[in-house]
Amino acid sequence: KGGGGGGGGGKGKWVFVPSREALSPEEIEERRTANAERHAARVAEEERKVVTDVHIEGEVVQRAKRHAWLKPTDPSAVPEVCREELAKMNAEFRAKATDGRAFCGGLEGDVLYLSVADIAEEKLVLAAGMQVKFKIYMDNKGVGACEVISNEPPVPEGAEGDEVAAA
């Protein structure tokens, strides 16, 4: 008979894959440049137009690998020119939600799409619940957020590192 059960001829078994070698600073810079060029091409292709002059406050609702969803703290801060398109885009995403999962966890208000390439603050890593500031754009895919920066309260001087250093 078969040889020991399990079937599948080895499919689905865990295989150790050694970690990749660390990238050199030059390779990191090459990747950053290539990513920035790809993003600039996509911005042009999607005919993006920034519709706010100042940053709007909001919160990260959900984060994925390459994008996030942001909710404005004050929905009336979203320019009227894009509110209808924003509502339409959110309705479409809610209609697409399947497998019993609700779009953005079933959040009621409208949210803005954010590509992580639109994060302006270097080394800013987004997480759900984080306070941010952003500008709003419209393009041929809908409404989104760009030029994203942190709006988290700064850590007071001496509150963290100094106590450890003094110990």
PDB file of N, CA and C in Angstrom, residues 56-124:
ATOM      1  N   ILE A  56      -5.001  67.330   7.096  1.00  0.00           N
ATOM      2  CA  ILE A  56      -6.222  67.032   7.840  1.00  0.00           C
ATOM      3  C   ILE A  56      -5.874  65.958   8.870  1.00  0.00           C
ATOM      4  N   GLU A  57      -6.454  66.052  10.045  1.00  0.00           N
ATOM      5  CA  GLU A  57      -6.181  65.062  11.086  1.00  0.00           C
ATOM      6  C   GLU A  57      -7.079  63.854  10.911  1.00  0.00           C
ATOM      7  N   GLY A  58      -6.522  62.693  11.252  1.00  0.00           N
ATOM      8  CA  GLY A  58      -7.308  61.472  11.156  1.00  0.00           C
ATOM      9  C   GLY A  58      -6.640  60.331  11.889  1.00  0.00           C
ATOM     10  N   GLU A  59      -7.179  59.149  11.659  1.00  0.00           N
ATOM     11  CA  GLU A  59      -6.714  57.955  12.361  1.00  0.00           C
ATOM     12  C   GLU A  59      -6.603  56.802  11.380  1.00  0.00           C
ATOM     13  N   VAL A  60      -5.590  55.958  11.590  1.00  0.00           N
ATOM     14  CA  VAL A  60      -5.439  54.747  10.795  1.00  0.00           C
ATOM     15  C   VAL A  60      -6.494  53.754  11.289  1.00  0.00           C
ATOM     16  N   VAL A  61      -7.356  53.310  10.378  1.00  0.00           N
ATOM     17  CA  VAL A  61      -8.412  52.369  10.741  1.00  0.00           C
ATOM     18  C   VAL A  61      -7.932  50.941  10.541  1.00  0.00           C
ATOM     19  N   GLN A  62      -7.253  50.722   9.415  1.00  0.00           N
ATOM     20  CA  GLN A  62      -6.804  49.383   9.079  1.00  0.00           C
ATOM     21  C   GLN A  62      -5.515  49.486   8.282  1.00  0.00           C
ATOM     22  N   ARG A  63      -4.607  48.539   8.480  1.00  0.00           N
ATOM     23  CA  ARG A  63      -3.327  48.549   7.780  1.00  0.00           C
ATOM     24  C   ARG A  63      -3.110  47.188   7.133  1.00  0.00           C
ATOM     25  N   ALA A  64      -2.681  47.198   5.882  1.00  0.00           N
ATOM     26  CA  ALA A  64      -2.275  45.986   5.182  1.00  0.00           C
ATOM     27  C   ALA A  64      -0.808  46.165   4.792  1.00  0.00           C
ATOM     28  N   LYS A  65      -0.273  45.250   4.013  1.00  0.00           N
ATOM     29  CA  LYS A  65       1.152  45.339   3.682  1.00  0.00           C
ATOM     30  C   LYS A  65       1.492  46.592   2.882  1.00  0.00           C
ATOM     31  N   ARG A  66       0.698  46.884   1.837  1.00  0.00           N
ATOM     32  CA  ARG A  66       1.043  48.003   0.958  1.00  0.00           C
ATOM     33  C   ARG A  66       0.031  49.152   0.971  1.00  0.00           C
ATOM     34  N   HIS A  67      -0.985  49.050   1.787  1.00  0.00           N
ATOM     35  CA  HIS A  67      -1.954  50.140   1.863  1.00  0.00           C
ATOM     36  C   HIS A  67      -2.582  50.196   3.249  1.00  0.00           C
ATOM     37  N   ALA A  68      -3.332  51.265   3.478  1.00  0.00           N
ATOM     38  CA  ALA A  68      -4.043  51.434   4.749  1.00  0.00           C
ATOM     39  C   ALA A  68      -5.316  52.219   4.458  1.00  0.00           C
ATOM     40  N   TRP A  69      -6.186  52.265   5.435  1.00  0.00           N
ATOM     41  CA  TRP A  69      -7.422  53.050   5.342  1.00  0.00           C
ATOM     42  C   TRP A  69      -7.415  54.047   6.486  1.00  0.00           C
ATOM     43  N   LEU A  70      -7.676  55.313   6.169  1.00  0.00           N
ATOM     44  CA  LEU A  70      -7.652  56.386   7.157  1.00  0.00           C
ATOM     45  C   LEU A  70      -9.032  57.003   7.300  1.00  0.00           C
ATOM     46  N   LYS A  71      -9.380  57.341   8.538  1.00  0.00           N
ATOM     47  CA  LYS A  71     -10.657  57.997   8.812  1.00  0.00           C
ATOM     48  C   LYS A  71     -10.375  59.415   9.298  1.00  0.00           C
ATOM     49  N   PRO A  72     -10.927  60.430   8.612  1.00  0.00           N
ATOM     50  CA  PRO A  72     -10.741  61.807   9.093  1.00  0.00           C
ATOM     51  C   PRO A  72     -11.391  61.984  10.461  1.00  0.00           C
ATOM     52  N   THR A  73     -10.723  62.715  11.353  1.00  0.00           N
ATOM     53  CA  THR A  73     -11.296  62.999  12.668  1.00  0.00           C
ATOM     54  C   THR A  73     -12.589  63.800  12.502  1.00  0.00           C
ATOM     55  N   ASP A  74     -12.566  64.769  11.600  1.00  0.00           N
ATOM     56  CA  ASP A  74     -13.730  65.605  11.303  1.00  0.00           C
ATOM     57  C   ASP A  74     -14.118  65.384   9.840  1.00  0.00           C
ATOM     58  N   PRO A  75     -15.164  64.570   9.580  1.00  0.00           N
ATOM     59  CA  PRO A  75     -15.551  64.285   8.197  1.00  0.00           C
ATOM     60  C   PRO A  75     -15.883  65.536   7.381  1.00  0.00           C
ATOM     61  N   SER A  76     -16.272  66.622   8.038  1.00  0.00           N
ATOM     62  CA  SER A  76     -16.586  67.844   7.301  1.00  0.00           C
ATOM     63  C   SER A  76     -15.316  68.520   6.771  1.00  0.00           C
ATOM     64  N   ALA A  77     -14.131  68.063   7.214  1.00  0.00           N
ATOM     65  CA  ALA A  77     -12.869  68.602   6.707  1.00  0.00           C
ATOM     66  C   ALA A  77     -12.568  68.075   5.296  1.00  0.00           C
ATOM     67  N   VAL A  78     -13.270  67.007   4.892  1.00  0.00           N
ATOM     68  CA  VAL A  78     -13.110  66.480   3.532  1.00  0.00           C
ATOM     69  C   VAL A  78     -13.778  67.472   2.583  1.00  0.00           C
ATOM     70  N   PRO A  79     -13.052  67.969   1.589  1.00  0.00           N
ATOM     71  CA  PRO A  79     -13.629  68.964   0.671  1.00  0.00           C
ATOM     72  C   PRO A  79     -14.899  68.443   0.001  1.00  0.00           C
ATOM     73  N   GLU A  80     -15.876  69.327  -0.143  1.00  0.00           N
ATOM     74  CA  GLU A  80     -17.145  68.943  -0.759  1.00  0.00           C
ATOM     75  C   GLU A  80     -16.958  68.347  -2.138  1.00  0.00           C
ATOM     76  N   VAL A  81     -15.958  68.839  -2.867  1.00  0.00           N
ATOM     77  CA  VAL A  81     -15.738  68.404  -4.248  1.00  0.00           C
ATOM     78  C   VAL A  81     -15.504  66.890  -4.345  1.00  0.00           C
ATOM     79  N   CYS A  82     -15.045  66.257  -3.259  1.00  0.00           N
ATOM     80  CA  CYS A  82     -14.768  64.824  -3.343  1.00  0.00           C
ATOM     81  C   CYS A  82     -15.636  63.960  -2.429  1.00  0.00           C
ATOM     82  N   ARG A  83     -16.568  64.543  -1.694  1.00  0.00           N
ATOM     83  CA  ARG A  83     -17.385  63.748  -0.762  1.00  0.00           C
ATOM     84  C   ARG A  83     -18.249  62.717  -1.470  1.00  0.00           C
ATOM     85  N   GLU A  84     -18.849  63.097  -2.597  1.00  0.00           N
ATOM     86  CA  GLU A  84     -19.722  62.171  -3.322  1.00  0.00           C
ATOM     87  C   GLU A  84     -18.906  60.989  -3.859  1.00  0.00           C
ATOM     88  N   GLU A  85     -17.745  61.277  -4.429  1.00  0.00           N
ATOM     89  CA  GLU A  85     -16.883  60.215  -4.961  1.00  0.00           C
ATOM     90  C   GLU A  85     -16.370  59.318  -3.831  1.00  0.00           C
ATOM     91  N   LEU A  86     -16.066  59.911  -2.678  1.00  0.00           N
ATOM     92  CA  LEU A  86     -15.607  59.145  -1.523  1.00  0.00           C
ATOM     93  C   LEU A  86     -16.705  58.196  -1.044  1.00  0.00           C
ATOM     94  N   ALA A  87     -17.933  58.688  -0.951  1.00  0.00           N
ATOM     95  CA  ALA A  87     -19.058  57.854  -0.519  1.00  0.00           C
ATOM     96  C   ALA A  87     -19.284  56.709  -1.508  1.00  0.00           C
ATOM     97  N   LYS A  88     -19.181  57.020  -2.802  1.00  0.00           N
ATOM     98  CA  LYS A  88     -19.366  56.004  -3.846  1.00  0.00           C
ATOM     99  C   LYS A  88     -18.289  54.923  -3.733  1.00  0.00           C
ATOM    100  N   MET A  89     -17.031  55.344  -3.578  1.00  0.00           N
ATOM    101  CA  MET A  89     -15.917  54.405  -3.458  1.00  0.00           C
ATOM    102  C   MET A  89     -16.102  53.493  -2.237  1.00  0.00           C
ATOM    103  N   ASN A  90     -16.496  54.068  -1.095  1.00  0.00           N
ATOM    104  CA  ASN A  90     -16.713  53.269   0.117  1.00  0.00           C
ATOM    105  C   ASN A  90     -17.862  52.284  -0.071  1.00  0.00           C
ATOM    106  N   ALA A  91     -18.940  52.717  -0.717  1.00  0.00           N
ATOM    107  CA  ALA A  91     -20.079  51.831  -0.966  1.00  0.00           C
ATOM    108  C   ALA A  91     -19.650  50.645  -1.830  1.00  0.00           C
ATOM    109  N   GLU A  92     -18.815  50.906  -2.845  1.00  0.00           N
ATOM    110  CA  GLU A  92     -18.330  49.825  -3.711  1.00  0.00           C
ATOM    111  C   GLU A  92     -17.484  48.830  -2.931  1.00  0.00           C
ATOM    112  N   PHE A  93     -16.605  49.315  -2.058  1.00  0.00           N
ATOM    113  CA  PHE A  93     -15.772  48.412  -1.260  1.00  0.00           C
ATOM    114  C   PHE A  93     -16.623  47.621  -0.269  1.00  0.00           C
ATOM    115  N   ARG A  94     -17.627  48.259   0.312  1.00  0.00           N
ATOM    116  CA  ARG A  94     -18.505  47.533   1.240  1.00  0.00           C
ATOM    117  C   ARG A  94     -19.265  46.430   0.504  1.00  0.00           C
ATOM    118  N   ALA A  95     -19.686  46.700  -0.732  1.00  0.00           N
ATOM    119  CA  ALA A  95     -20.420  45.712  -1.523  1.00  0.00           C
ATOM    120  C   ALA A  95     -19.517  44.531  -1.906  1.00  0.00           C
ATOM    121  N   LYS A  96     -18.217  44.773  -2.058  1.00  0.00           N
ATOM    122  CA  LYS A  96     -17.272  43.722  -2.447  1.00  0.00           C
ATOM    123  C   LYS A  96     -16.890  42.812  -1.282  1.00  0.00           C
ATOM    124  N   ALA A  97     -17.083  43.272  -0.055  1.00  0.00           N
ATOM    125  CA  ALA A  97     -16.671  42.498   1.120  1.00  0.00           C
ATOM    126  C   ALA A  97     -17.399  41.157   1.126  1.00  0.00           C
ATOM    127  N   THR A  98     -16.609  40.080   1.284  1.00  0.00           N
ATOM    128  CA  THR A  98     -17.185  38.730   1.242  1.00  0.00           C
ATOM    129  C   THR A  98     -16.741  37.922   2.444  1.00  0.00           C
ATOM    130  N   ASP A  99     -17.134  36.670   2.464  1.00  0.00           N
ATOM    131  CA  ASP A  99     -16.747  35.726   3.520  1.00  0.00           C
ATOM    132  C   ASP A  99     -17.141  36.210   4.910  1.00  0.00           C
ATOM    133  N   GLY A 100     -18.228  36.962   5.004  1.00  0.00           N
ATOM    134  CA  GLY A 100     -18.691  37.437   6.296  1.00  0.00           C
ATOM    135  C   GLY A 100     -17.822  38.519   6.909  1.00  0.00           C
ATOM    136  N   ARG A 101     -16.835  38.985   6.148  1.00  0.00           N
ATOM    137  CA  ARG A 101     -15.963  40.046   6.657  1.00  0.00           C
ATOM    138  C   ARG A 101     -16.504  41.390   6.196  1.00  0.00           C
ATOM    139  N   ALA A 102     -16.542  42.334   7.109  1.00  0.00           N
ATOM    140  CA  ALA A 102     -17.027  43.675   6.775  1.00  0.00           C
ATOM    141  C   ALA A 102     -15.848  44.557   6.371  1.00  0.00           C
ATOM    142  N   PHE A 103     -16.090  45.460   5.431  1.00  0.00           N
ATOM    143  CA  PHE A 103     -15.060  46.398   5.001  1.00  0.00           C
ATOM    144  C   PHE A 103     -14.644  47.262   6.188  1.00  0.00           C
ATOM    145  N   CYS A 104     -13.365  47.335   6.443  1.00  0.00           N
ATOM    146  CA  CYS A 104     -12.791  48.106   7.560  1.00  0.00           C
ATOM    147  C   CYS A 104     -13.465  47.779   8.892  1.00  0.00           C
ATOM    148  N   GLY A 105     -13.716  46.510   9.105  1.00  0.00           N
ATOM    149  CA  GLY A 105     -14.286  46.067  10.368  1.00  0.00           C
ATOM    150  C   GLY A 105     -15.706  46.542  10.621  1.00  0.00           C
ATOM    151  N   GLY A 106     -16.420  46.928   9.555  1.00  0.00           N
ATOM    152  CA  GLY A 106     -17.806  47.374   9.697  1.00  0.00           C
ATOM    153  C   GLY A 106     -17.933  48.829  10.105  1.00  0.00           C
ATOM    154  N   LEU A 107     -16.858  49.582  10.019  1.00  0.00           N
ATOM    155  CA  LEU A 107     -16.873  51.001  10.359  1.00  0.00           C
ATOM    156  C   LEU A 107     -17.936  51.733   9.547  1.00  0.00           C
ATOM    157  N   GLU A 108     -18.673  52.614  10.191  1.00  0.00           N
ATOM    158  CA  GLU A 108     -19.770  53.326   9.533  1.00  0.00           C
ATOM    159  C   GLU A 108     -19.328  54.427   8.579  1.00  0.00           C
ATOM    160  N   GLY A 109     -18.475  55.315   9.025  1.00  0.00           N
ATOM    161  CA  GLY A 109     -18.108  56.479   8.216  1.00  0.00           C
ATOM    162  C   GLY A 109     -17.253  56.124   7.012  1.00  0.00           C
ATOM    163  N   ASP A 110     -17.070  57.094   6.119  1.00  0.00           N
ATOM    164  CA  ASP A 110     -16.237  56.898   4.944  1.00  0.00           C
ATOM    165  C   ASP A 110     -14.760  56.998   5.311  1.00  0.00           C
ATOM    166  N   VAL A 111     -13.953  56.174   4.651  1.00  0.00           N
ATOM    167  CA  VAL A 111     -12.518  56.149   4.885  1.00  0.00           C
ATOM    168  C   VAL A 111     -11.770  56.426   3.583  1.00  0.00           C
ATOM    169  N   LEU A 112     -10.526  56.866   3.731  1.00  0.00           N
ATOM    170  CA  LEU A 112      -9.684  57.205   2.580  1.00  0.00           C
ATOM    171  C   LEU A 112      -8.624  56.136   2.383  1.00  0.00           C
ATOM    172  N   TYR A 113      -8.368  55.819   1.123  1.00  0.00           N
ATOM    173  CA  TYR A 113      -7.325  54.862   0.770  1.00  0.00           C
ATOM    174  C   TYR A 113      -5.955  55.523   0.901  1.00  0.00           C
ATOM    175  N   LEU A 114      -4.969  54.770   1.355  1.00  0.00           N
ATOM    176  CA  LEU A 114      -3.598  55.257   1.444  1.00  0.00           C
ATOM    177  C   LEU A 114      -2.656  54.169   0.951  1.00  0.00           C
ATOM    178  N   SER A 115      -1.868  54.491  -0.048  1.00  0.00           N
ATOM    179  CA  SER A 115      -0.773  53.620  -0.468  1.00  0.00           C
ATOM    180  C   SER A 115       0.399  53.954   0.440  1.00  0.00           C
ATOM    181  N   VAL A 116       1.105  52.933   0.937  1.00  0.00           N
ATOM    182  CA  VAL A 116       2.215  53.228   1.845  1.00  0.00           C
ATOM    183  C   VAL A 116       3.287  54.085   1.160  1.00  0.00           C
ATOM    184  N   ALA A 117       3.297  54.116  -0.159  1.00  0.00           N
ATOM    185  CA  ALA A 117       4.246  54.973  -0.877  1.00  0.00           C
ATOM    186  C   ALA A 117       3.921  56.456  -0.669  1.00  0.00           C
ATOM    187  N   ASP A 118       2.714  56.752  -0.167  1.00  0.00           N
ATOM    188  CA  ASP A 118       2.310  58.141   0.074  1.00  0.00           C
ATOM    189  C   ASP A 118       2.604  58.611   1.498  1.00  0.00           C
ATOM    190  N   ILE A 119       3.345  57.829   2.256  1.00  0.00           N
ATOM    191  CA  ILE A 119       3.763  58.253   3.588  1.00  0.00           C
ATOM    192  C   ILE A 119       4.954  59.191   3.414  1.00  0.00           C
ATOM    193  N   ALA A 120       4.819  60.415   3.893  1.00  0.00           N
ATOM    194  CA  ALA A 120       5.867  61.430   3.698  1.00  0.00           C
ATOM    195  C   ALA A 120       6.947  61.375   4.774  1.00  0.00           C
ATOM    196  N   GLU A 121       6.593  60.939   5.959  1.00  0.00           N
ATOM    197  CA  GLU A 121       7.530  60.933   7.083  1.00  0.00           C
ATOM    198  C   GLU A 121       8.372  59.665   7.048  1.00  0.00           C
ATOM    199  N   GLU A 122       9.676  59.856   6.879  1.00  0.00           N
ATOM    200  CA  GLU A 122      10.574  58.709   6.783  1.00  0.00           C
ATOM    201  C   GLU A 122      10.515  57.872   8.060  1.00  0.00           C
ATOM    202  N   LYS A 123      10.505  56.585   7.900  1.00  0.00           N
ATOM    203  CA  LYS A 123      10.492  55.596   8.987  1.00  0.00           C
ATOM    204  C   LYS A 123       9.180  55.562   9.772  1.00  0.00           C
ATOM    205  N   LEU A 124       8.132  56.223   9.272  1.00  0.00           N
ATOM    206  CA  LEU A 124       6.829  56.144   9.943  1.00  0.00           C
ATOM    207  C   LEU A 124       6.178  54.815   9.576  1.00  0.00           C
TER     208      LEU A 124
END
